[in-house]
Amino acid sequence: EQFAAFRQILRTTIISIPVSIVIGSLVAFFLWLLSLAIHFRFDHKWLLFLLPLAGLIIHFIYRTVGKSSEKGNNLIIEQIALEGGEIPPLMGPVILVTTVITHLFGGSAGREGTAVQIGGSIAALFGRWFKLKGSDLKIVLIAGIAAGFGAVFGTPVTGAIFAMEVLAIGKIQYNALIPGLIAALVGDLTVSAWHITHVQYHIDAIPAAPYFLSDYLPIDFLLLAKVFISSTAFGLASLLFSEMAHKIKALGLKLFKHQWMLPILGGLIIIGLTLLLGKPDYLSLGVDAEYPGAVTIPSAFHTGGAQAWSWFWKTLYTTITLATGFKGGEVTPLFYIGATLGNTLATVLNAPVSLFAALGFIAVFAGATKTPLACTFMGVELFGGEHVLLFTVACFTAYFFSGNSGIYTAHRTAIPKK
Amino acid sequence: EQFAAFRQILRTTIISIPVSIVIGSLVAFFLWLLSLAIHFRFDHKWLLFLLPLAGLIIHFIYRTVGKSSEKGNNLIIEQIALEGGEIPPLMGPVILVTTVITHLFGGSAGREGTAVQIGGSIAALFGRWFKLKGSDLKIVLIAGIAAGFGAVFGTPVTGAIFAMEVLAIGKIQYNALIPGLIAALVGDLTVSAWHITHVQYHIDAIPAAPYFLSDYLPIDFLLLAKVFISSTAFGLASLLFSEMAHKIKALGLKLFKHQWMLPILGGLIIIGLTLLLGKPDYLSLGVDAEYPGAVTIPSAFHTGGAQAWSWFWKTLYTTITLATGFKGGEVTPLFYIGATLGNTLATVLNAPVSLFAALGFIAVFAGATKTPLACTFMGVELFGGEHVLLFTVACFTAYFFSGNSGIYTAHRTAIPKK
């Protein structure tokens, strides 16, 4: 029995390595193309006005070649739960192209959905070639997600844990962890080998603030209390995001008989909001700055790098963009929402800005995707291990206050009933 | 429903705070007493010759006042699984006293069993006072384990994750994580408030070793391969430990009609081994050095700080000590076995000594207790986040090669069948 388990891990790991090299290469190509598209729009600002048209094109791409892959991440989560491989091979190219279109014209979206779907569809393709079934197929699909996620953010451990945790809260598939970890590592290394780099974040040193208990307790209780309060807010922000995403989508489906009108309206609202606010900060990915002084994820790590309501605007932009049919993912916008909200809360609570931006970055993501363990690891991989206690507090508190439904609706159904 | 869950977490967290202060204080007292006992033996080496007598005393303490608590950690794991509180209040004092006796006379044992049993019995006591039932009781018991573990090693996040993970592989009780984390933090802070400190470990910087792929890949594949090979060995070492612990115990029960003869024989074997080896390095905890140049856990982090078979002798000493009825725990000896084996393997494989000592430290523990996630976090909490990828690789690989049964036999039964 032990040997059968050993052979399975060995077999799935060996299969996962070429799978992950392919996934990593596609993710590298995607990241390169995405960066081109984002910077092309920076130089051609009029592209935003074509956003409704871009939405229409995306709509028809999914109506024709992409039909069966419209359920995106949820389809992959479902297929893994069913130990099935019914993931269309076209899912990868279709999500890649439509995500780049979304960003080229200024839609506010992320990229993890794209990476996960590239990972899932490539893994399913290999699964068919190798005639994998049952738990073998399941493990290779999980490895595919891990490779995609690990590659797109440069965080292999997080990729492996995320792939496990996103399937069902509270159940960790330990037998998939070794293949998943190796897949995520290979995916990440493949991206590096193509010389694609990730943004580096940094938490500034926190000056010691001695108080009356300092001689007894090696912790700043006031800081811990601030982290708790903020994490509650991070959880509620992720609840707001999930609710808005679901509600706007439901409303759109109810109001419009002709579904193709939805992306047009979505595009028009994004244009209107941008004209109203008079600045393009909340468009697209939010990592690179369109102009000096723009609010971005990196800027949120510095005092004055976000405005009081930046987090809300990004929530509005992103939920409208995605609910009206544009493509990409939610995670990078969630990082943006969390980091800017952390920035705002740090100012309000007189707390260290870069630390709170980092906590928001991981905690809003934890709440919205229901993956608090993966997000704690992401904190360690991106920001170092010094604040692992605060990362854990933030992710689990935010997870707890994030409500019952996350952004992945398929996730919920996999939770075992109590 | 969401509010009921919220109220439960709030309720159990509030109850867990005084529980954890009591647990933390008892753990602090235990650590202080343990240190006294260990150093007293350093100064009175003849105490070792009374080890058989000490074993006899421990045997009769358990035969009289400690009867129902002899199952130790397994009893607590069982009671949590059953949502029951049938943990005798005397368990805490009895394990504390018998652990200190074990160490005073040189028995090779740890301390996490003591901390977990103090935590579990105090939590059960409060549970009765507050008339807790069902999942409330379960969460407070988990919090008690978390507080005990977090307090004894100074690692709150690890304490919380360990308490969750030790109950059943692959199932994380997310609703217990917030109370558990707060309990572990309060337990740890209470120990600090009593001015009890923990040994600090440090991984030396690893010199960059450029090779032909360095321009493409930001990782040293050779190092990674060495980590894999070593982690397989760490897993097998934990398998050997678990098997020897179970087999020696079974053999003892079979050979001796009079159970009180077992600790006498165990004590005599330990004395014999020590006379044979001519040095006391493998007695007791293995953290403080009895003489300059002794092999200890801290010494294993330096080149030449362990001998080739140190890990094996410690395995033999500890399994004999614990299987013949002495008390304490397995974790610190597992750290010792891992760190010294890591030291030996680093020498054989020409790898960085302090890194491999650290990997062994967490990985042998992960394999023997079947808690790879908690051990990965322990790596981050004790050694920093820089090597989190290698920690994950080491803990999961070792876990995988550690066989089906760990040191906690109750753990196994809780694993859901596939």
mmCIF file with all atom_site columns, C-alpha atoms in Angstrom, chain A residues 98-263:
data_model
loop_
_atom_site.group_PDB
_atom_site.id
_atom_site.type_symbol
_atom_site.label_atom_id
_atom_site.label_alt_id
_atom_site.label_comp_id
_atom_site.label_asym_id
_atom_site.label_entity_id
_atom_site.label_seq_id
_atom_site.pdbx_PDB_ins_code
_atom_site.Cartn_x
_atom_site.Cartn_y
_atom_site.Cartn_z
_atom_site.occupancy
_atom_site.B_iso_or_equiv
_atom_site.pdbx_formal_charge
_atom_site.auth_seq_id
_atom_site.auth_comp_id
_atom_site.auth_asym_id
_atom_site.auth_atom_id
_atom_site.pdbx_PDB_model_num
ATOM 1   C CA . THR A 1 98  ? -9.143  37.586 -23.789 1.00 0.00 ? 98  THR A CA 1
ATOM 2   C CA . THR A 1 99  ? -7.159  38.604 -20.690 1.00 0.00 ? 99  THR A CA 1
ATOM 3   C CA . VAL A 1 100 ? -4.661  40.490 -22.820 1.00 0.00 ? 100 VAL A CA 1
ATOM 4   C CA . ILE A 1 101 ? -7.558  42.182 -24.676 1.00 0.00 ? 101 ILE A CA 1
ATOM 5   C CA . THR A 1 102 ? -9.142  43.144 -21.330 1.00 0.00 ? 102 THR A CA 1
ATOM 6   C CA . HIS A 1 103 ? -5.925  44.786 -20.165 1.00 0.00 ? 103 HIS A CA 1
ATOM 7   C CA . LEU A 1 104 ? -5.060  46.374 -23.530 1.00 0.00 ? 104 LEU A CA 1
ATOM 8   C CA . PHE A 1 105 ? -8.259  48.404 -23.365 1.00 0.00 ? 105 PHE A CA 1
ATOM 9   C CA . GLY A 1 106 ? -8.058  49.197 -19.666 1.00 0.00 ? 106 GLY A CA 1
ATOM 10  C CA . GLY A 1 107 ? -10.370 46.670 -18.008 1.00 0.00 ? 107 GLY A CA 1
ATOM 11  C CA . SER A 1 108 ? -9.630  46.211 -14.313 1.00 0.00 ? 108 SER A CA 1
ATOM 12  C CA . ALA A 1 109 ? -8.735  42.571 -13.818 1.00 0.00 ? 109 ALA A CA 1
ATOM 13  C CA . GLY A 1 110 ? -6.034  40.250 -12.600 1.00 0.00 ? 110 GLY A CA 1
ATOM 14  C CA . ARG A 1 111 ? -4.063  37.400 -14.016 1.00 0.00 ? 111 ARG A CA 1
ATOM 15  C CA . GLU A 1 112 ? -4.269  34.435 -11.666 1.00 0.00 ? 112 GLU A CA 1
ATOM 16  C CA . GLY A 1 113 ? -7.443  33.178 -13.368 1.00 0.00 ? 113 GLY A CA 1
ATOM 17  C CA . THR A 1 114 ? -5.514  33.090 -16.606 1.00 0.00 ? 114 THR A CA 1
ATOM 18  C CA . ALA A 1 115 ? -2.582  31.261 -15.053 1.00 0.00 ? 115 ALA A CA 1
ATOM 19  C CA . VAL A 1 116 ? -4.796  28.750 -13.278 1.00 0.00 ? 116 VAL A CA 1
ATOM 20  C CA . GLN A 1 117 ? -6.782  28.067 -16.436 1.00 0.00 ? 117 GLN A CA 1
ATOM 21  C CA . ILE A 1 118 ? -3.638  27.702 -18.536 1.00 0.00 ? 118 ILE A CA 1
ATOM 22  C CA . GLY A 1 119 ? -2.356  25.321 -15.876 1.00 0.00 ? 119 GLY A CA 1
ATOM 23  C CA . GLY A 1 120 ? -5.566  23.319 -15.655 1.00 0.00 ? 120 GLY A CA 1
ATOM 24  C CA . SER A 1 121 ? -6.101  22.992 -19.405 1.00 0.00 ? 121 SER A CA 1
ATOM 25  C CA . ILE A 1 122 ? -2.491  22.016 -20.156 1.00 0.00 ? 122 ILE A CA 1
ATOM 26  C CA . ALA A 1 123 ? -2.554  19.474 -17.325 1.00 0.00 ? 123 ALA A CA 1
ATOM 27  C CA . ALA A 1 124 ? -5.823  18.032 -18.649 1.00 0.00 ? 124 ALA A CA 1
ATOM 28  C CA . LEU A 1 125 ? -4.315  17.812 -22.142 1.00 0.00 ? 125 LEU A CA 1
ATOM 29  C CA . PHE A 1 126 ? -1.332  15.835 -20.842 1.00 0.00 ? 126 PHE A CA 1
ATOM 30  C CA . GLY A 1 127 ? -3.756  13.798 -18.760 1.00 0.00 ? 127 GLY A CA 1
ATOM 31  C CA . ARG A 1 128 ? -5.502  12.694 -21.931 1.00 0.00 ? 128 ARG A CA 1
ATOM 32  C CA . TRP A 1 129 ? -2.198  11.942 -23.703 1.00 0.00 ? 129 TRP A CA 1
ATOM 33  C CA . PHE A 1 130 ? -1.027  9.803  -20.784 1.00 0.00 ? 130 PHE A CA 1
ATOM 34  C CA . LYS A 1 131 ? -4.527  8.324  -20.364 1.00 0.00 ? 131 LYS A CA 1
ATOM 35  C CA . LEU A 1 132 ? -4.617  9.305  -16.688 1.00 0.00 ? 132 LEU A CA 1
ATOM 36  C CA . LYS A 1 133 ? -7.656  8.485  -14.600 1.00 0.00 ? 133 LYS A CA 1
ATOM 37  C CA . GLY A 1 134 ? -8.965  8.822  -11.052 1.00 0.00 ? 134 GLY A CA 1
ATOM 38  C CA . SER A 1 135 ? -6.613  10.130 -8.409  1.00 0.00 ? 135 SER A CA 1
ATOM 39  C CA . ASP A 1 136 ? -3.645  10.236 -10.829 1.00 0.00 ? 136 ASP A CA 1
ATOM 40  C CA . LEU A 1 137 ? -5.540  12.692 -13.012 1.00 0.00 ? 137 LEU A CA 1
ATOM 41  C CA . LYS A 1 138 ? -6.640  14.647 -9.952  1.00 0.00 ? 138 LYS A CA 1
ATOM 42  C CA . ILE A 1 139 ? -3.081  15.034 -8.696  1.00 0.00 ? 139 ILE A CA 1
ATOM 43  C CA . VAL A 1 140 ? -1.778  16.152 -12.105 1.00 0.00 ? 140 VAL A CA 1
ATOM 44  C CA . LEU A 1 141 ? -4.597  18.716 -12.405 1.00 0.00 ? 141 LEU A CA 1
ATOM 45  C CA . ILE A 1 142 ? -3.775  20.037 -8.931  1.00 0.00 ? 142 ILE A CA 1
ATOM 46  C CA . ALA A 1 143 ? -0.120  20.190 -9.986  1.00 0.00 ? 143 ALA A CA 1
ATOM 47  C CA . GLY A 1 144 ? -1.193  22.161 -13.060 1.00 0.00 ? 144 GLY A CA 1
ATOM 48  C CA . ILE A 1 145 ? -2.941  24.782 -10.919 1.00 0.00 ? 145 ILE A CA 1
ATOM 49  C CA . ALA A 1 146 ? 0.057   24.896 -8.593  1.00 0.00 ? 146 ALA A CA 1
ATOM 50  C CA . ALA A 1 147 ? 2.405   25.413 -11.549 1.00 0.00 ? 147 ALA A CA 1
ATOM 51  C CA . GLY A 1 148 ? 0.239   28.190 -13.005 1.00 0.00 ? 148 GLY A CA 1
ATOM 52  C CA . PHE A 1 149 ? -0.180  30.005 -9.714  1.00 0.00 ? 149 PHE A CA 1
ATOM 53  C CA . GLY A 1 150 ? 3.427   29.541 -8.611  1.00 0.00 ? 150 GLY A CA 1
ATOM 54  C CA . ALA A 1 151 ? 4.655   30.758 -12.003 1.00 0.00 ? 151 ALA A CA 1
ATOM 55  C CA . VAL A 1 152 ? 2.486   33.851 -12.323 1.00 0.00 ? 152 VAL A CA 1
ATOM 56  C CA . PHE A 1 153 ? 3.363   35.288 -8.905  1.00 0.00 ? 153 PHE A CA 1
ATOM 57  C CA . GLY A 1 154 ? 6.821   33.770 -8.393  1.00 0.00 ? 154 GLY A CA 1
ATOM 58  C CA . THR A 1 155 ? 5.700   32.027 -5.205  1.00 0.00 ? 155 THR A CA 1
ATOM 59  C CA . PRO A 1 156 ? 6.096   28.233 -5.508  1.00 0.00 ? 156 PRO A CA 1
ATOM 60  C CA . VAL A 1 157 ? 5.135   27.244 -1.947  1.00 0.00 ? 157 VAL A CA 1
ATOM 61  C CA . THR A 1 158 ? 2.016   29.417 -2.116  1.00 0.00 ? 158 THR A CA 1
ATOM 62  C CA . GLY A 1 159 ? 1.161   27.872 -5.484  1.00 0.00 ? 159 GLY A CA 1
ATOM 63  C CA . ALA A 1 160 ? 1.296   24.367 -4.053  1.00 0.00 ? 160 ALA A CA 1
ATOM 64  C CA . ILE A 1 161 ? -0.712  25.184 -0.923  1.00 0.00 ? 161 ILE A CA 1
ATOM 65  C CA . PHE A 1 162 ? -3.211  27.311 -2.891  1.00 0.00 ? 162 PHE A CA 1
ATOM 66  C CA . ALA A 1 163 ? -3.901  24.470 -5.321  1.00 0.00 ? 163 ALA A CA 1
ATOM 67  C CA . MET A 1 164 ? -4.670  22.212 -2.388  1.00 0.00 ? 164 MET A CA 1
ATOM 68  C CA . GLU A 1 165 ? -6.645  24.677 -0.324  1.00 0.00 ? 165 GLU A CA 1
ATOM 69  C CA . VAL A 1 166 ? -8.775  26.152 -3.108  1.00 0.00 ? 166 VAL A CA 1
ATOM 70  C CA . LEU A 1 167 ? -10.472 22.796 -3.680  1.00 0.00 ? 167 LEU A CA 1
ATOM 71  C CA . ALA A 1 168 ? -12.108 22.525 -0.302  1.00 0.00 ? 168 ALA A CA 1
ATOM 72  C CA . ILE A 1 169 ? -11.759 24.449 2.915   1.00 0.00 ? 169 ILE A CA 1
ATOM 73  C CA . GLY A 1 170 ? -10.249 22.430 5.699   1.00 0.00 ? 170 GLY A CA 1
ATOM 74  C CA . LYS A 1 171 ? -9.144  19.523 3.599   1.00 0.00 ? 171 LYS A CA 1
ATOM 75  C CA . ILE A 1 172 ? -5.554  19.333 2.487   1.00 0.00 ? 172 ILE A CA 1
ATOM 76  C CA . GLN A 1 173 ? -4.684  16.676 -0.067  1.00 0.00 ? 173 GLN A CA 1
ATOM 77  C CA . TYR A 1 174 ? -1.289  15.751 1.326   1.00 0.00 ? 174 TYR A CA 1
ATOM 78  C CA . ASN A 1 175 ? -0.597  13.217 -1.418  1.00 0.00 ? 175 ASN A CA 1
ATOM 79  C CA . ALA A 1 176 ? -0.739  16.013 -3.987  1.00 0.00 ? 176 ALA A CA 1
ATOM 80  C CA . LEU A 1 177 ? 1.648   18.266 -2.099  1.00 0.00 ? 177 LEU A CA 1
ATOM 81  C CA . ILE A 1 178 ? 4.919   16.817 -3.366  1.00 0.00 ? 178 ILE A CA 1
ATOM 82  C CA . PRO A 1 179 ? 3.864   16.778 -7.053  1.00 0.00 ? 179 PRO A CA 1
ATOM 83  C CA . GLY A 1 180 ? 2.216   20.188 -6.540  1.00 0.00 ? 180 GLY A CA 1
ATOM 84  C CA . LEU A 1 181 ? 5.283   21.687 -4.920  1.00 0.00 ? 181 LEU A CA 1
ATOM 85  C CA . ILE A 1 182 ? 7.606   20.389 -7.611  1.00 0.00 ? 182 ILE A CA 1
ATOM 86  C CA . ALA A 1 183 ? 5.210   21.558 -10.325 1.00 0.00 ? 183 ALA A CA 1
ATOM 87  C CA . ALA A 1 184 ? 4.996   25.040 -8.789  1.00 0.00 ? 184 ALA A CA 1
ATOM 88  C CA . LEU A 1 185 ? 8.765   25.186 -8.445  1.00 0.00 ? 185 LEU A CA 1
ATOM 89  C CA . VAL A 1 186 ? 9.326   24.058 -12.040 1.00 0.00 ? 186 VAL A CA 1
ATOM 90  C CA . GLY A 1 187 ? 6.684   26.534 -13.254 1.00 0.00 ? 187 GLY A CA 1
ATOM 91  C CA . ASP A 1 188 ? 8.312   29.371 -11.326 1.00 0.00 ? 188 ASP A CA 1
ATOM 92  C CA . LEU A 1 189 ? 11.810  28.446 -12.507 1.00 0.00 ? 189 LEU A CA 1
ATOM 93  C CA . THR A 1 190 ? 10.606  28.235 -16.097 1.00 0.00 ? 190 THR A CA 1
ATOM 94  C CA . VAL A 1 191 ? 9.322   31.812 -15.879 1.00 0.00 ? 191 VAL A CA 1
ATOM 95  C CA . SER A 1 192 ? 12.698  32.872 -14.461 1.00 0.00 ? 192 SER A CA 1
ATOM 96  C CA . ALA A 1 193 ? 14.519  31.025 -17.218 1.00 0.00 ? 193 ALA A CA 1
ATOM 97  C CA . TRP A 1 194 ? 12.597  33.145 -19.751 1.00 0.00 ? 194 TRP A CA 1
ATOM 98  C CA . HIS A 1 195 ? 13.960  36.185 -17.873 1.00 0.00 ? 195 HIS A CA 1
ATOM 99  C CA . ILE A 1 196 ? 10.557  37.378 -16.712 1.00 0.00 ? 196 ILE A CA 1
ATOM 100 C CA . THR A 1 197 ? 10.850  38.992 -13.272 1.00 0.00 ? 197 THR A CA 1
ATOM 101 C CA . HIS A 1 198 ? 8.346   39.836 -10.554 1.00 0.00 ? 198 HIS A CA 1
ATOM 102 C CA . VAL A 1 199 ? 7.912   43.051 -8.591  1.00 0.00 ? 199 VAL A CA 1
ATOM 103 C CA . GLN A 1 200 ? 9.755   42.945 -5.265  1.00 0.00 ? 200 GLN A CA 1
ATOM 104 C CA . TYR A 1 201 ? 7.980   44.191 -2.151  1.00 0.00 ? 201 TYR A CA 1
ATOM 105 C CA . HIS A 1 202 ? 9.544   45.225 1.083   1.00 0.00 ? 202 HIS A CA 1
ATOM 106 C CA . ILE A 1 203 ? 8.259   45.820 4.597   1.00 0.00 ? 203 ILE A CA 1
ATOM 107 C CA . ASP A 1 204 ? 10.194  48.611 6.324   1.00 0.00 ? 204 ASP A CA 1
ATOM 108 C CA . ALA A 1 205 ? 11.706  47.899 9.719   1.00 0.00 ? 205 ALA A CA 1
ATOM 109 C CA . ILE A 1 206 ? 9.255   48.755 12.473  1.00 0.00 ? 206 ILE A CA 1
ATOM 110 C CA . PRO A 1 207 ? 10.780  51.049 15.081  1.00 0.00 ? 207 PRO A CA 1
ATOM 111 C CA . ALA A 1 208 ? 10.545  49.621 18.600  1.00 0.00 ? 208 ALA A CA 1
ATOM 112 C CA . ALA A 1 209 ? 8.001   51.528 20.664  1.00 0.00 ? 209 ALA A CA 1
ATOM 113 C CA . PRO A 1 210 ? 8.686   50.659 24.318  1.00 0.00 ? 210 PRO A CA 1
ATOM 114 C CA . TYR A 1 211 ? 5.701   50.837 26.620  1.00 0.00 ? 211 TYR A CA 1
ATOM 115 C CA . PHE A 1 212 ? 4.915   49.881 30.183  1.00 0.00 ? 212 PHE A CA 1
ATOM 116 C CA . LEU A 1 213 ? 4.808   46.116 29.506  1.00 0.00 ? 213 LEU A CA 1
ATOM 117 C CA . SER A 1 214 ? 7.897   45.987 27.260  1.00 0.00 ? 214 SER A CA 1
ATOM 118 C CA . ASP A 1 215 ? 10.057  44.552 30.025  1.00 0.00 ? 215 ASP A CA 1
ATOM 119 C CA . TYR A 1 216 ? 7.744   41.572 30.294  1.00 0.00 ? 216 TYR A CA 1
ATOM 120 C CA . LEU A 1 217 ? 6.279   40.987 26.852  1.00 0.00 ? 217 LEU A CA 1
ATOM 121 C CA . PRO A 1 218 ? 8.239   40.898 23.617  1.00 0.00 ? 218 PRO A CA 1
ATOM 122 C CA . ILE A 1 219 ? 5.259   42.125 21.630  1.00 0.00 ? 219 ILE A CA 1
ATOM 123 C CA . ASP A 1 220 ? 3.521   45.398 20.986  1.00 0.00 ? 220 ASP A CA 1
ATOM 124 C CA . PHE A 1 221 ? -0.074  44.733 22.048  1.00 0.00 ? 221 PHE A CA 1
ATOM 125 C CA . LEU A 1 222 ? -1.245  48.001 20.564  1.00 0.00 ? 222 LEU A CA 1
ATOM 126 C CA . LEU A 1 223 ? 0.145   46.955 17.186  1.00 0.00 ? 223 LEU A CA 1
ATOM 127 C CA . LEU A 1 224 ? -1.501  43.548 17.515  1.00 0.00 ? 224 LEU A CA 1
ATOM 128 C CA . ALA A 1 225 ? -4.847  45.183 18.308  1.00 0.00 ? 225 ALA A CA 1
ATOM 129 C CA . LYS A 1 226 ? -4.476  47.381 15.231  1.00 0.00 ? 226 LYS A CA 1
ATOM 130 C CA . VAL A 1 227 ? -3.732  44.298 13.134  1.00 0.00 ? 227 VAL A CA 1
ATOM 131 C CA . PHE A 1 228 ? -6.896  42.631 14.439  1.00 0.00 ? 228 PHE A CA 1
ATOM 132 C CA . ILE A 1 229 ? -9.074  45.644 13.718  1.00 0.00 ? 229 ILE A CA 1
ATOM 133 C CA . SER A 1 230 ? -7.608  46.049 10.240  1.00 0.00 ? 230 SER A CA 1
ATOM 134 C CA . SER A 1 231 ? -7.957  42.353 9.470   1.00 0.00 ? 231 SER A CA 1
ATOM 135 C CA . THR A 1 232 ? -11.632 42.531 10.304  1.00 0.00 ? 232 THR A CA 1
ATOM 136 C CA . ALA A 1 233 ? -11.839 45.340 7.750   1.00 0.00 ? 233 ALA A CA 1
ATOM 137 C CA . PHE A 1 234 ? -9.847  43.270 5.241   1.00 0.00 ? 234 PHE A CA 1
ATOM 138 C CA . GLY A 1 235 ? -12.319 40.428 5.701   1.00 0.00 ? 235 GLY A CA 1
ATOM 139 C CA . LEU A 1 236 ? -15.298 42.718 5.232   1.00 0.00 ? 236 LEU A CA 1
ATOM 140 C CA . ALA A 1 237 ? -13.668 44.220 2.125   1.00 0.00 ? 237 ALA A CA 1
ATOM 141 C CA . SER A 1 238 ? -13.341 40.735 0.639   1.00 0.00 ? 238 SER A CA 1
ATOM 142 C CA . LEU A 1 239 ? -16.968 40.031 1.567   1.00 0.00 ? 239 LEU A CA 1
ATOM 143 C CA . LEU A 1 240 ? -17.996 43.234 -0.216  1.00 0.00 ? 240 LEU A CA 1
ATOM 144 C CA . PHE A 1 241 ? -15.956 42.213 -3.252  1.00 0.00 ? 241 PHE A CA 1
ATOM 145 C CA . SER A 1 242 ? -17.495 38.734 -3.450  1.00 0.00 ? 242 SER A CA 1
ATOM 146 C CA . GLU A 1 243 ? -21.025 40.025 -2.909  1.00 0.00 ? 243 GLU A CA 1
ATOM 147 C CA . MET A 1 244 ? -20.676 42.777 -5.493  1.00 0.00 ? 244 MET A CA 1
ATOM 148 C CA . ALA A 1 245 ? -19.188 40.362 -8.025  1.00 0.00 ? 245 ALA A CA 1
ATOM 149 C CA . HIS A 1 246 ? -22.089 37.937 -7.593  1.00 0.00 ? 246 HIS A CA 1
ATOM 150 C CA . LYS A 1 247 ? -24.835 40.604 -7.369  1.00 0.00 ? 247 LYS A CA 1
ATOM 151 C CA . ILE A 1 248 ? -23.695 42.640 -10.361 1.00 0.00 ? 248 ILE A CA 1
ATOM 152 C CA . LYS A 1 249 ? -23.511 39.488 -12.449 1.00 0.00 ? 249 LYS A CA 1
ATOM 153 C CA . ALA A 1 250 ? -26.975 38.360 -11.346 1.00 0.00 ? 250 ALA A CA 1
ATOM 154 C CA . LEU A 1 251 ? -28.395 41.817 -12.005 1.00 0.00 ? 251 LEU A CA 1
ATOM 155 C CA . GLY A 1 252 ? -26.849 41.916 -15.479 1.00 0.00 ? 252 GLY A CA 1
ATOM 156 C CA . LEU A 1 253 ? -28.282 38.511 -16.352 1.00 0.00 ? 253 LEU A CA 1
ATOM 157 C CA . LYS A 1 254 ? -31.722 39.648 -15.185 1.00 0.00 ? 254 LYS A CA 1
ATOM 158 C CA . LEU A 1 255 ? -31.772 43.030 -16.887 1.00 0.00 ? 255 LEU A CA 1
ATOM 159 C CA . PHE A 1 256 ? -30.447 42.121 -20.299 1.00 0.00 ? 256 PHE A CA 1
ATOM 160 C CA . LYS A 1 257 ? -32.152 39.733 -22.598 1.00 0.00 ? 257 LYS A CA 1
ATOM 161 C CA . HIS A 1 258 ? -29.280 40.083 -25.041 1.00 0.00 ? 258 HIS A CA 1
ATOM 162 C CA . GLN A 1 259 ? -26.174 39.097 -23.139 1.00 0.00 ? 259 GLN A CA 1
ATOM 163 C CA . TRP A 1 260 ? -23.867 40.858 -25.615 1.00 0.00 ? 260 TRP A CA 1
ATOM 164 C CA . MET A 1 261 ? -25.112 44.203 -24.326 1.00 0.00 ? 261 MET A CA 1
ATOM 165 C CA . LEU A 1 262 ? -23.618 43.503 -20.898 1.00 0.00 ? 262 LEU A CA 1
ATOM 166 C CA . PRO A 1 263 ? -19.923 43.992 -21.764 1.00 0.00 ? 263 PRO A CA 1
#
